[in-house]
Coordinates of C-alpha atoms in Angstrom, one line a residue:
X1 CA 65.1 90.7 112.5
X2 CA 67.6 89.0 114.8
X3 CA 67.5 86.0 112.4
X4 CA 69.0 88.2 109.6
X5 CA 71.9 89.2 111.9
X6 CA 72.5 85.5 112.7
X7 CA 72.6 84.6 109.0
X8 CA 75.0 87.4 108.2
X9 CA 77.3 86.5 111.2
X10 CA 77.2 82.8 110.2
X11 CA 78.1 83.7 106.6
X12 CA 81.1 85.8 107.8
X13 CA 82.2 83.0 110.1
X14 CA 82.0 80.4 107.3
X15 CA 84.0 82.6 104.9
X16 CA 86.7 83.0 107.6
X17 CA 86.8 79.2 108.1
X18 CA 87.1 78.5 104.3
X19 CA 89.6 81.2 103.4
X20 CA 93.1 80.3 104.5
X21 CA 95.8 83.0 104.4
X22 CA 99.4 82.7 103.3
X23 CA 102.1 83.9 105.7
X24 CA 102.6 87.7 105.4
X25 CA 106.2 87.2 104.2
X26 CA 105.1 84.9 101.4
X27 CA 102.2 87.2 100.5
X28 CA 104.5 90.2 100.2
X29 CA 106.8 88.4 97.8
X30 CA 103.8 87.6 95.6
X31 CA 102.4 91.1 95.8
X32 CA 105.7 92.7 94.7
X33 CA 106.0 90.2 91.8
X34 CA 102.4 91.0 90.7
X35 CA 103.0 94.8 90.9
X36 CA 106.1 94.6 88.8
X37 CA 104.4 92.3 86.2
X38 CA 101.5 94.7 85.8
X39 CA 103.6 97.8 85.6
X40 CA 106.6 96.6 83.6
X41 CA 105.4 98.2 80.4
X42 CA 104.6 101.6 81.9
X43 CA 107.0 104.5 81.5
X44 CA 108.1 104.0 85.1
X45 CA 108.5 100.3 84.7
X46 CA 110.6 100.6 81.5
X47 CA 112.8 103.4 83.0
X48 CA 113.7 101.3 86.1
X49 CA 113.9 98.0 84.3
X50 CA 111.0 96.1 86.0
X51 CA 111.5 93.3 83.4
X52 CA 115.1 92.8 84.4
X53 CA 114.1 92.9 88.1
X54 CA 111.6 90.1 87.5
X55 CA 114.4 88.0 86.1
X56 CA 116.6 88.3 89.1
X57 CA 117.1 85.6 91.7
X58 CA 116.0 87.9 94.5
X59 CA 113.3 90.2 93.3
X60 CA 113.0 92.1 96.6
X61 CA 116.7 92.9 96.8
X62 CA 116.9 93.8 93.1
X63 CA 113.9 96.1 93.4
X64 CA 115.4 97.9 96.4
X65 CA 118.8 98.3 94.6
X66 CA 117.4 99.7 91.3
X67 CA 114.5 101.9 92.3
X68 CA 115.2 105.0 94.5
X69 CA 113.0 106.2 97.3
X70 CA 110.3 108.7 96.4
X71 CA 108.5 111.2 98.5
X72 CA 105.3 112.9 97.2
X73 CA 107.2 115.9 95.7
X74 CA 109.6 113.6 93.8
X75 CA 106.9 111.3 92.6
X76 CA 104.6 114.1 91.6
X77 CA 107.1 116.2 89.7
X78 CA 108.8 113.4 87.9
X79 CA 105.9 111.1 87.1
X80 CA 102.4 111.9 88.4
X81 CA 102.4 115.3 86.8
X82 CA 102.3 113.5 83.4
X83 CA 99.3 111.5 84.5
X84 CA 97.5 114.7 85.5
X85 CA 98.3 116.0 82.0
X86 CA 96.3 113.1 80.6
X87 CA 99.1 110.8 79.5
X88 CA 98.5 107.1 80.0
X89 CA 100.7 104.2 81.3
X90 CA 103.0 106.5 83.3
X91 CA 103.5 104.7 86.7
X92 CA 100.5 102.3 86.4
X93 CA 98.7 100.9 83.3
X94 CA 96.0 103.1 81.9
X95 CA 94.8 106.3 83.6
X96 CA 93.2 106.7 87.0
X97 CA 89.7 107.8 87.4
X98 CA 90.3 109.6 90.7
X99 CA 92.9 111.7 92.5
X100 CA 92.7 111.7 96.3
X101 CA 93.4 115.1 97.8
X102 CA 95.3 114.7 101.0
X103 CA 94.3 117.2 103.6
X104 CA 97.0 115.9 105.8
X105 CA 99.1 117.6 108.5
X106 CA 102.0 118.8 106.4
X107 CA 102.6 121.0 103.4
X108 CA 100.9 124.2 102.3
X109 CA 98.9 122.7 99.5
X110 CA 96.9 119.5 99.1
X111 CA 98.6 116.6 97.6
X112 CA 96.9 114.8 94.7
X113 CA 97.4 111.0 94.9
X114 CA 96.2 108.8 92.0
X115 CA 93.5 106.3 92.9
X116 CA 93.1 103.5 90.3
X117 CA 90.3 101.1 89.8
X118 CA 92.6 98.4 91.3
X119 CA 93.1 100.6 94.4
X120 CA 89.3 101.1 94.8
X121 CA 88.9 97.3 94.7
X122 CA 91.8 96.8 97.1
X123 CA 90.2 99.2 99.6
X124 CA 86.8 97.5 99.2
X125 CA 88.3 94.1 99.7
X126 CA 90.2 95.1 102.8
X127 CA 87.0 96.7 104.1
X128 CA 85.3 93.4 103.7
X129 CA 88.2 91.7 105.6
X130 CA 87.8 94.2 108.4
X131 CA 84.0 93.4 108.7
X132 CA 84.9 89.7 108.7
X133 CA 87.3 90.3 111.6
X134 CA 84.5 91.7 113.7
X135 CA 83.5 88.1 114.4
X136 CA 86.7 87.8 116.5
X137 CA 85.1 90.3 118.9
X138 CA 82.3 89.6 121.3
X139 CA 79.5 91.2 119.3
X140 CA 75.9 89.9 119.3
X141 CA 74.3 88.8 116.1
X142 CA 71.8 91.7 116.0
X143 CA 74.7 94.1 115.6
X144 CA 74.9 93.1 111.9
X145 CA 71.5 94.5 111.3
X146 CA 72.4 98.0 112.6
X147 CA 73.4 101.0 110.6
X148 CA 76.9 102.4 110.3
X149 CA 77.7 106.1 110.6
X150 CA 80.7 107.0 108.4
X151 CA 81.7 110.5 109.0
X152 CA 84.0 111.4 106.1
X153 CA 84.6 114.1 103.6
X154 CA 82.1 115.0 100.9
X155 CA 81.2 112.4 98.3
X156 CA 80.4 115.2 95.9
X157 CA 83.7 114.9 94.0
X158 CA 85.0 117.8 91.9
X159 CA 85.7 117.3 88.2
X160 CA 89.2 118.4 87.2
X161 CA 89.9 117.8 83.5
X162 CA 89.1 114.1 83.0
X163 CA 89.5 113.2 86.7
X164 CA 87.3 113.3 89.8
X165 CA 89.0 114.7 92.9
X166 CA 88.2 114.5 96.6
X167 CA 89.5 113.1 99.8
X168 CA 89.9 109.3 100.0
X169 CA 87.0 108.9 102.5
X170 CA 84.7 110.7 100.0
X171 CA 86.0 108.6 97.1
X172 CA 85.6 105.4 99.1
X173 CA 82.1 106.3 100.3
X174 CA 81.1 107.1 96.7
X175 CA 82.1 103.6 95.7
X176 CA 80.4 101.6 98.4
X177 CA 78.8 98.4 97.2
X178 CA 75.0 98.5 96.4
X179 CA 74.2 96.0 99.1
X180 CA 75.8 98.2 101.8
X181 CA 73.9 101.4 101.0
X182 CA 70.9 100.4 103.2
X183 CA 73.2 100.3 106.2
X184 CA 75.3 103.4 105.4
X185 CA 74.5 106.6 107.2
X186 CA 74.3 109.6 107.0
X187 CA 73.2 108.5 103.5
X188 CA 74.2 109.8 100.1
X189 CA 72.4 113.1 100.2
X190 CA 74.0 114.3 103.5
X191 CA 77.4 112.7 102.5
X192 CA 77.5 115.0 99.5
X193 CA 77.4 118.1 101.6
X194 CA 80.8 119.9 101.5
X195 CA 80.2 122.3 104.4
X196 CA 81.0 120.4 107.6
X197 CA 78.8 122.5 109.9
X198 CA 75.8 122.0 107.6
X199 CA 76.4 118.3 107.4
X200 CA 76.6 118.0 111.2
X201 CA 73.5 120.1 111.7
X202 CA 71.6 117.9 109.3
X203 CA 72.9 114.8 111.1
X204 CA 71.6 116.2 114.4
X205 CA 68.1 116.7 113.0
X206 CA 68.0 113.2 111.6
X207 CA 69.9 111.3 114.3
X208 CA 66.9 109.7 116.1
X209 CA 65.7 108.2 112.8
X210 CA 68.7 105.9 112.6
X211 CA 69.6 102.8 114.6
X212 CA 73.4 103.3 114.7
X213 CA 75.5 100.3 115.7
X214 CA 78.9 101.5 114.6
X215 CA 80.8 104.8 114.0
X216 CA 83.7 105.3 111.6
X217 CA 85.9 108.4 111.2
X218 CA 88.7 110.5 112.6
X219 CA 88.4 110.8 116.4
X220 CA 88.5 114.6 116.7
X221 CA 85.7 115.2 114.2
X222 CA 83.7 112.2 115.5
X223 CA 83.8 113.6 119.0
X224 CA 82.6 117.0 117.9
X225 CA 79.8 115.5 115.9
X226 CA 78.6 113.4 118.9
X227 CA 78.8 116.5 121.2
X228 CA 76.6 118.4 118.7
X229 CA 74.0 115.5 118.5
X230 CA 73.9 115.2 122.3
X231 CA 73.5 119.0 122.7
X232 CA 70.8 119.2 120.0
X233 CA 68.7 116.5 121.7
X234 CA 69.4 117.7 125.2
X235 CA 70.7 114.2 126.0
X236 CA 73.2 113.1 128.7
X237 CA 75.2 110.9 126.3
X238 CA 75.2 109.5 122.8
X239 CA 73.7 106.2 123.9
X240 CA 70.4 108.0 124.7
X241 CA 70.2 108.7 120.9
X242 CA 71.8 105.5 119.6
X243 CA 71.3 102.9 122.3
X244 CA 72.6 100.1 120.1
X245 CA 76.0 101.7 119.5
X246 CA 78.6 99.1 120.1
X247 CA 81.6 99.7 117.8
X248 CA 83.8 102.7 116.8
X249 CA 86.2 102.2 114.0
X250 CA 88.9 104.9 114.3
X251 CA 91.7 105.9 112.0
X252 CA 93.8 108.7 110.6
X253 CA 95.4 109.5 113.9
X254 CA 96.1 107.7 117.2
X255 CA 92.9 107.2 119.3
X256 CA 94.6 107.2 122.7
X257 CA 94.9 111.0 123.1
X258 CA 91.1 111.2 122.6
X259 CA 90.1 108.2 124.6
X260 CA 89.3 110.0 127.9
X261 CA 87.2 112.8 126.4
X262 CA 85.6 110.3 123.9
X263 CA 84.5 107.9 126.6
X264 CA 82.7 110.7 128.6
X265 CA 80.2 110.9 125.7
X266 CA 79.2 107.3 126.2
X267 CA 76.8 105.6 128.7
X268 CA 78.6 102.3 128.4
X269 CA 81.9 101.0 126.9
X270 CA 82.1 100.2 123.2
X271 CA 84.6 98.3 121.2
X272 CA 87.3 100.5 119.6
X273 CA 88.9 99.2 116.4
X274 CA 91.9 100.9 114.9
X275 CA 92.4 101.2 111.1
X276 CA 95.1 102.6 108.9
X277 CA 93.4 104.1 105.8
X278 CA 95.5 106.7 104.0
X279 CA 95.1 108.5 100.7
X280 CA 97.6 106.0 99.3
X281 CA 95.6 102.9 100.4
X282 CA 94.1 100.8 103.2
X283 CA 97.3 99.6 104.9
X284 CA 96.3 97.9 108.1
X285 CA 93.4 97.2 110.6
X286 CA 92.9 95.7 114.0
X287 CA 91.7 92.2 113.5
X288 CA 91.5 90.8 117.1
X289 CA 90.6 91.9 120.6
X290 CA 93.2 92.3 123.4
X291 CA 95.4 94.6 121.5
X292 CA 95.4 98.1 119.9
X293 CA 97.9 96.9 117.2
X294 CA 96.9 96.6 113.6
X295 CA 97.6 93.8 111.1
X296 CA 99.3 95.0 107.9
X297 CA 97.3 94.1 104.8
X298 CA 100.1 92.0 103.3
X299 CA 98.2 90.3 100.4
X300 CA 96.2 93.1 98.8
X301 CA 98.0 95.4 96.3
X302 CA 100.5 97.1 98.7
X303 CA 104.2 96.1 99.1
X304 CA 105.9 97.3 102.3
X305 CA 109.5 98.1 103.1
X306 CA 110.9 99.4 106.4
X307 CA 113.7 101.9 106.9
X308 CA 115.1 102.1 110.5
X309 CA 114.0 105.5 111.9
X310 CA 117.4 107.1 112.7
X311 CA 118.3 110.8 112.5
X312 CA 121.1 110.1 110.0
X313 CA 118.6 108.7 107.5
X314 CA 116.1 111.6 107.8
X315 CA 116.7 114.9 106.0
X316 CA 115.6 118.2 107.5
X317 CA 112.5 118.3 105.3
X318 CA 111.4 114.8 106.5
X319 CA 112.5 113.0 103.3
X320 CA 114.8 110.0 103.3
X321 CA 118.5 109.8 102.4
X322 CA 118.9 107.5 99.4
X323 CA 121.5 105.5 101.2
X324 CA 119.2 104.5 104.0
X325 CA 118.8 100.7 104.2
X326 CA 115.4 99.2 103.6
X327 CA 114.3 96.0 105.2
X328 CA 111.6 93.5 104.0
X329 CA 108.9 92.1 106.2
X330 CA 111.1 89.0 106.8
X331 CA 113.9 91.2 108.3
X332 CA 112.2 93.5 110.7
X333 CA 112.3 93.3 114.5
X334 CA 109.8 94.1 117.2
X335 CA 109.7 97.3 119.1
X336 CA 111.9 99.2 116.6
X337 CA 110.7 102.4 114.9
X338 CA 110.7 102.2 111.1
X339 CA 109.9 104.7 108.3
X340 CA 107.2 103.0 106.2
X341 CA 107.8 102.7 102.5
X342 CA 105.0 101.5 100.1
X343 CA 104.6 100.4 96.5
X344 CA 101.0 100.1 95.3
X345 CA 98.4 99.4 92.6
X346 CA 98.0 103.1 92.2
X347 CA 101.5 103.5 90.8
X348 CA 103.3 104.7 94.0
X349 CA 106.8 103.2 94.0
X350 CA 109.1 103.0 97.1
X351 CA 107.0 105.8 98.4
X352 CA 107.6 107.6 101.7
X353 CA 104.1 107.8 103.1
X354 CA 105.4 109.9 106.0
X355 CA 104.5 107.6 108.9
X356 CA 106.7 105.7 111.3
X357 CA 105.6 102.4 112.7
X358 CA 106.8 99.7 115.1
X359 CA 106.0 96.0 115.0
X360 CA 104.3 94.7 118.1
X361 CA 104.2 91.1 116.7
X362 CA 106.5 90.3 113.8
X363 CA 105.0 86.9 113.0
X364 CA 101.4 88.3 112.9
X365 CA 102.7 91.4 111.0
X366 CA 101.0 93.6 113.6
X367 CA 102.0 97.2 114.0
X368 CA 101.3 100.5 115.7
X369 CA 101.8 103.9 114.2
X370 CA 104.5 105.8 116.2
X371 CA 104.6 109.1 114.5
X372 CA 105.4 111.1 111.4
X373 CA 108.8 111.7 109.9
X374 CA 108.1 115.4 109.8
X375 CA 106.9 115.4 113.4
X376 CA 110.2 114.2 114.7
X377 CA 111.4 117.0 117.0
X378 CA 115.2 116.8 116.9
X379 CA 116.3 120.4 116.8
X380 CA 118.7 120.1 119.8
X381 CA 119.0 116.3 119.8
X382 CA 115.9 115.6 121.8
X383 CA 114.7 112.9 119.3
X384 CA 111.1 113.2 120.3
X385 CA 108.6 111.1 118.2
X386 CA 104.9 111.7 118.3
X387 CA 104.4 108.4 120.0
X388 CA 106.7 109.5 122.9
X389 CA 104.8 112.9 123.1
X390 CA 101.4 111.2 123.3
X391 CA 102.6 108.7 126.0
X392 CA 103.8 111.6 128.1
X393 CA 100.5 113.5 127.7
X394 CA 98.5 110.4 128.7
X395 CA 100.6 110.4 131.9
X396 CA 99.6 114.1 132.4
X397 CA 96.0 113.2 131.9
X398 CA 96.2 110.6 134.7
X399 CA 98.4 112.8 137.0
X400 CA 96.2 115.9 136.8
X401 CA 92.9 114.2 136.0
X402 CA 92.4 116.3 132.9
X403 CA 91.6 115.7 129.2
X404 CA 94.2 116.7 126.5
X405 CA 92.7 115.6 123.2
X406 CA 94.8 118.1 121.1
X407 CA 98.3 119.5 121.2
X408 CA 101.1 121.0 119.2
X409 CA 104.6 122.2 119.9
X410 CA 107.8 123.7 118.5
X411 CA 111.4 124.3 119.4
X412 CA 111.7 128.0 119.9
X413 CA 114.4 130.4 121.0
X414 CA 113.7 132.6 124.1
X415 CA 116.5 135.0 125.0
X416 CA 119.0 133.0 122.9
X417 CA 118.1 129.6 124.6
X418 CA 116.1 126.7 123.1
X419 CA 112.8 125.7 124.7
X420 CA 110.1 123.3 123.7
X421 CA 106.9 125.3 123.7
X422 CA 103.8 123.1 124.0
X423 CA 100.2 124.2 123.4
X424 CA 97.8 121.8 125.2
X425 CA 94.1 121.7 124.4
X426 CA 92.2 121.2 127.6
X427 CA 89.0 122.7 129.1
X428 CA 90.4 122.4 132.6
X429 CA 92.2 125.3 134.3
X430 CA 95.7 124.3 135.4
X431 CA 98.9 126.1 136.4
X432 CA 101.1 126.1 133.3
X433 CA 104.4 125.9 135.3
X434 CA 103.2 122.9 137.2
X435 CA 102.2 120.8 134.2
X436 CA 105.3 122.0 132.3
X437 CA 107.6 120.6 135.0
X438 CA 105.6 117.3 135.2
X439 CA 105.7 116.9 131.4
X440 CA 109.4 117.7 131.3
X441 CA 110.1 115.1 134.0
X442 CA 108.0 112.4 132.3
X443 CA 109.9 112.9 129.1
X444 CA 113.2 112.8 130.8
X445 CA 112.3 109.4 132.5
X446 CA 111.0 107.9 129.3
X447 CA 113.5 109.2 126.7
X448 CA 117.3 109.0 127.2
X449 CA 118.0 111.3 124.3
X450 CA 115.6 113.9 125.6
X451 CA 117.2 113.8 129.0
X452 CA 120.6 114.3 127.5
X453 CA 119.3 117.3 125.5
X454 CA 117.8 118.8 128.6
X455 CA 121.2 118.7 130.3
X456 CA 122.8 120.5 127.4
X457 CA 121.2 122.6 124.6
X458 CA 117.5 122.4 125.5
X459 CA 117.0 124.9 128.3
X460 CA 113.4 124.0 129.3
X461 CA 109.7 123.5 128.6
X462 CA 107.0 126.0 128.3
X463 CA 103.3 125.1 128.3
X464 CA 100.3 127.2 127.2
X465 CA 96.8 125.7 127.8
X466 CA 94.0 126.7 125.4
X467 CA 90.5 125.5 124.6
X468 CA 90.6 122.5 122.3
X469 CA 88.1 124.2 119.9
X470 CA 90.9 126.6 118.9
X471 CA 92.7 123.7 117.2
X472 CA 89.6 122.9 115.2
X473 CA 89.2 126.5 114.1
X474 CA 92.9 126.6 113.1
X475 CA 92.2 123.6 110.8
X476 CA 89.1 125.3 109.5
X477 CA 91.2 128.4 108.7
X478 CA 94.0 126.6 107.0
X479 CA 92.2 123.7 105.4
X480 CA 88.6 122.9 106.2
X481 CA 86.6 121.2 108.9
X482 CA 85.9 117.5 109.0
X483 CA 86.9 114.7 106.6
X484 CA 90.5 113.6 106.8
X485 CA 91.8 116.9 108.3
X486 CA 94.4 116.3 111.1
X487 CA 96.3 118.7 113.3
X488 CA 100.0 119.1 112.9
X489 CA 101.8 118.0 116.1
X490 CA 105.1 119.7 115.4
X491 CA 105.6 123.0 113.7
X492 CA 108.6 124.9 112.4
X493 CA 109.3 128.4 113.6
X494 CA 107.5 130.2 110.8
X495 CA 104.3 128.1 111.2
X496 CA 104.5 128.4 115.0
X497 CA 104.6 132.2 114.8
X498 CA 101.5 132.1 112.6
X499 CA 99.9 129.7 115.0
X500 CA 100.6 131.9 118.1
X501 CA 99.1 134.9 116.3
X502 CA 96.0 132.9 115.5
X503 CA 95.6 131.7 119.1
X504 CA 95.9 135.3 120.4
X505 CA 93.2 136.5 117.9
X506 CA 90.9 133.6 119.0
X507 CA 91.4 134.2 122.7
X508 CA 90.8 137.9 122.4
X509 CA 87.5 137.5 120.5

C-alpha cells in the first residue's frame, strides 16, 4: 500500500508546482470585487450601494466609507433575521441551506451564522489547500494512506423551518467529499451522536480497529478523548493504540496552553499544525514548518480588514466604535494587534468576528491569534489581552514545572480594592500565594500598562487552583461537551459570581 501513498503525495506535489498564487494583496482586491458583484442586487447590496462602490476608483476605500461595521447582534437584528424568516436575497443571493450555531465563548445564547453553498465550497477548497501544504512538512508517503480522526460536533443536524442547523464542524463533516469518507474517522454513524460521552465511549471501543495518522479538533476535547482511549485500553500513551499517528491539526483556540499536557499523552513527537476555522469561515492555516503562524486564506471568498486594537476603539461590550479606522492587507504592520473584520460569501459584511490577530510576516500574510475583543481585561487600565495572559502562564508552567491547560479570570473588588482573580486548572498542588506573586511579576515585566495599573488602581493578584475537569463540567453545564465549545478566559462580575458558586459546588461534591 506504500505505493498508493507515494502516488497521492506525488499528485499533491504536482498540483502545488502547477498552481501559482497571486500576491495576497492582489487576491484581496479581487475577492472584494467578486463579493460586491455577486451581492449588488441583494437587499443589503442595494441599501449600501454596492453598484456605486464598484464604479469607484478605489473600491476598498469606498467600501470602508459606505458600509458600517457589524457585530453579530447588529447583523442578525437588521438583516439575518429576515433570512431566517425565509426571505431570499437579503445579504447574499438566494437562501442558505445551513445555519451554523456558534457555541463560542461569549454570549448567553448560541449565535446562528448563515452558511451558503459558496461557503461550504470555500471551506472544502481551503481544506484541500491545507492537505496540499502537508507536503511542506517532513511526512513519509505512507502517511497519506492513514485515517484521520476528526473530533467535532454532531453531524446529525437539526431541521429548523427550511434550514439545517448545527455547529460548523458538524456541517463541514456532513459535507465531506465522497472520496474522503474512507479515510474519515470516527465515521458517519459515530459522528452523528450528539452526546459527547457516548461518542467518546464508542470511539474507545473501536479505537484499535483504526490506523489513525492524523487528529483534528479543539485541543481540550481532543486531549480528553485521548485520555479516555488510553485509559480504556490500559495503555501508557496514545501511540500504543495508534502507532502511526504523526500529525495533529488544532484549531478553535491557541494550542500552546495545552502543549505540555498534550505531549505527555504521546510516545514520540508529532507535527502540530494550527488552523483557523470559525463558524464564519475557514480563515487561515499553517502552511509551512518552522513557525506556529498561519497564512490568511486571501483568495477564497473572504475579504479581510484590520482595525488597530486600541482601547479607544473598543466599546465596553466588545463591539467597535464606528469611527475606528480600518486598514487593508496592503497597509498593515508586523507585531501590531488588530481587530479582525471580515466580509464573506455567506453574506457577512464588515463583520467583527471577535478575534484579535497580529501579523508575524506581512509579505506572506501570516498571522497569529492574540485574543478576543471581549477578553480584553482593561477594567483598571491593565490592557491585558489573552495572548499576554497565555504567555505569562507558559512562564509559570516552566518556573513551577506544572501543567495549566485551562484558566479564567475577572477583575473583582475585595474590600473596595480591585484585584485580578485567576482560576488556574492544574492537577499539581501548589501554594496559591507563591504562584500569584510569580504571575504578577511576569505580567509586570512583559506589559508596561499592567505594571502601571499595579502601581495605581490594581491592588493585587489572587490565584485559586482547581482541577482542570471543573472547566469542562462548567462548559457542559452552560453549553455542552465537545464540538466547538471553548472556555471563556475573561468574565464579568455577574458571570464570575456564577462561576465561583459552580466551583464551590463541584469541589464540595
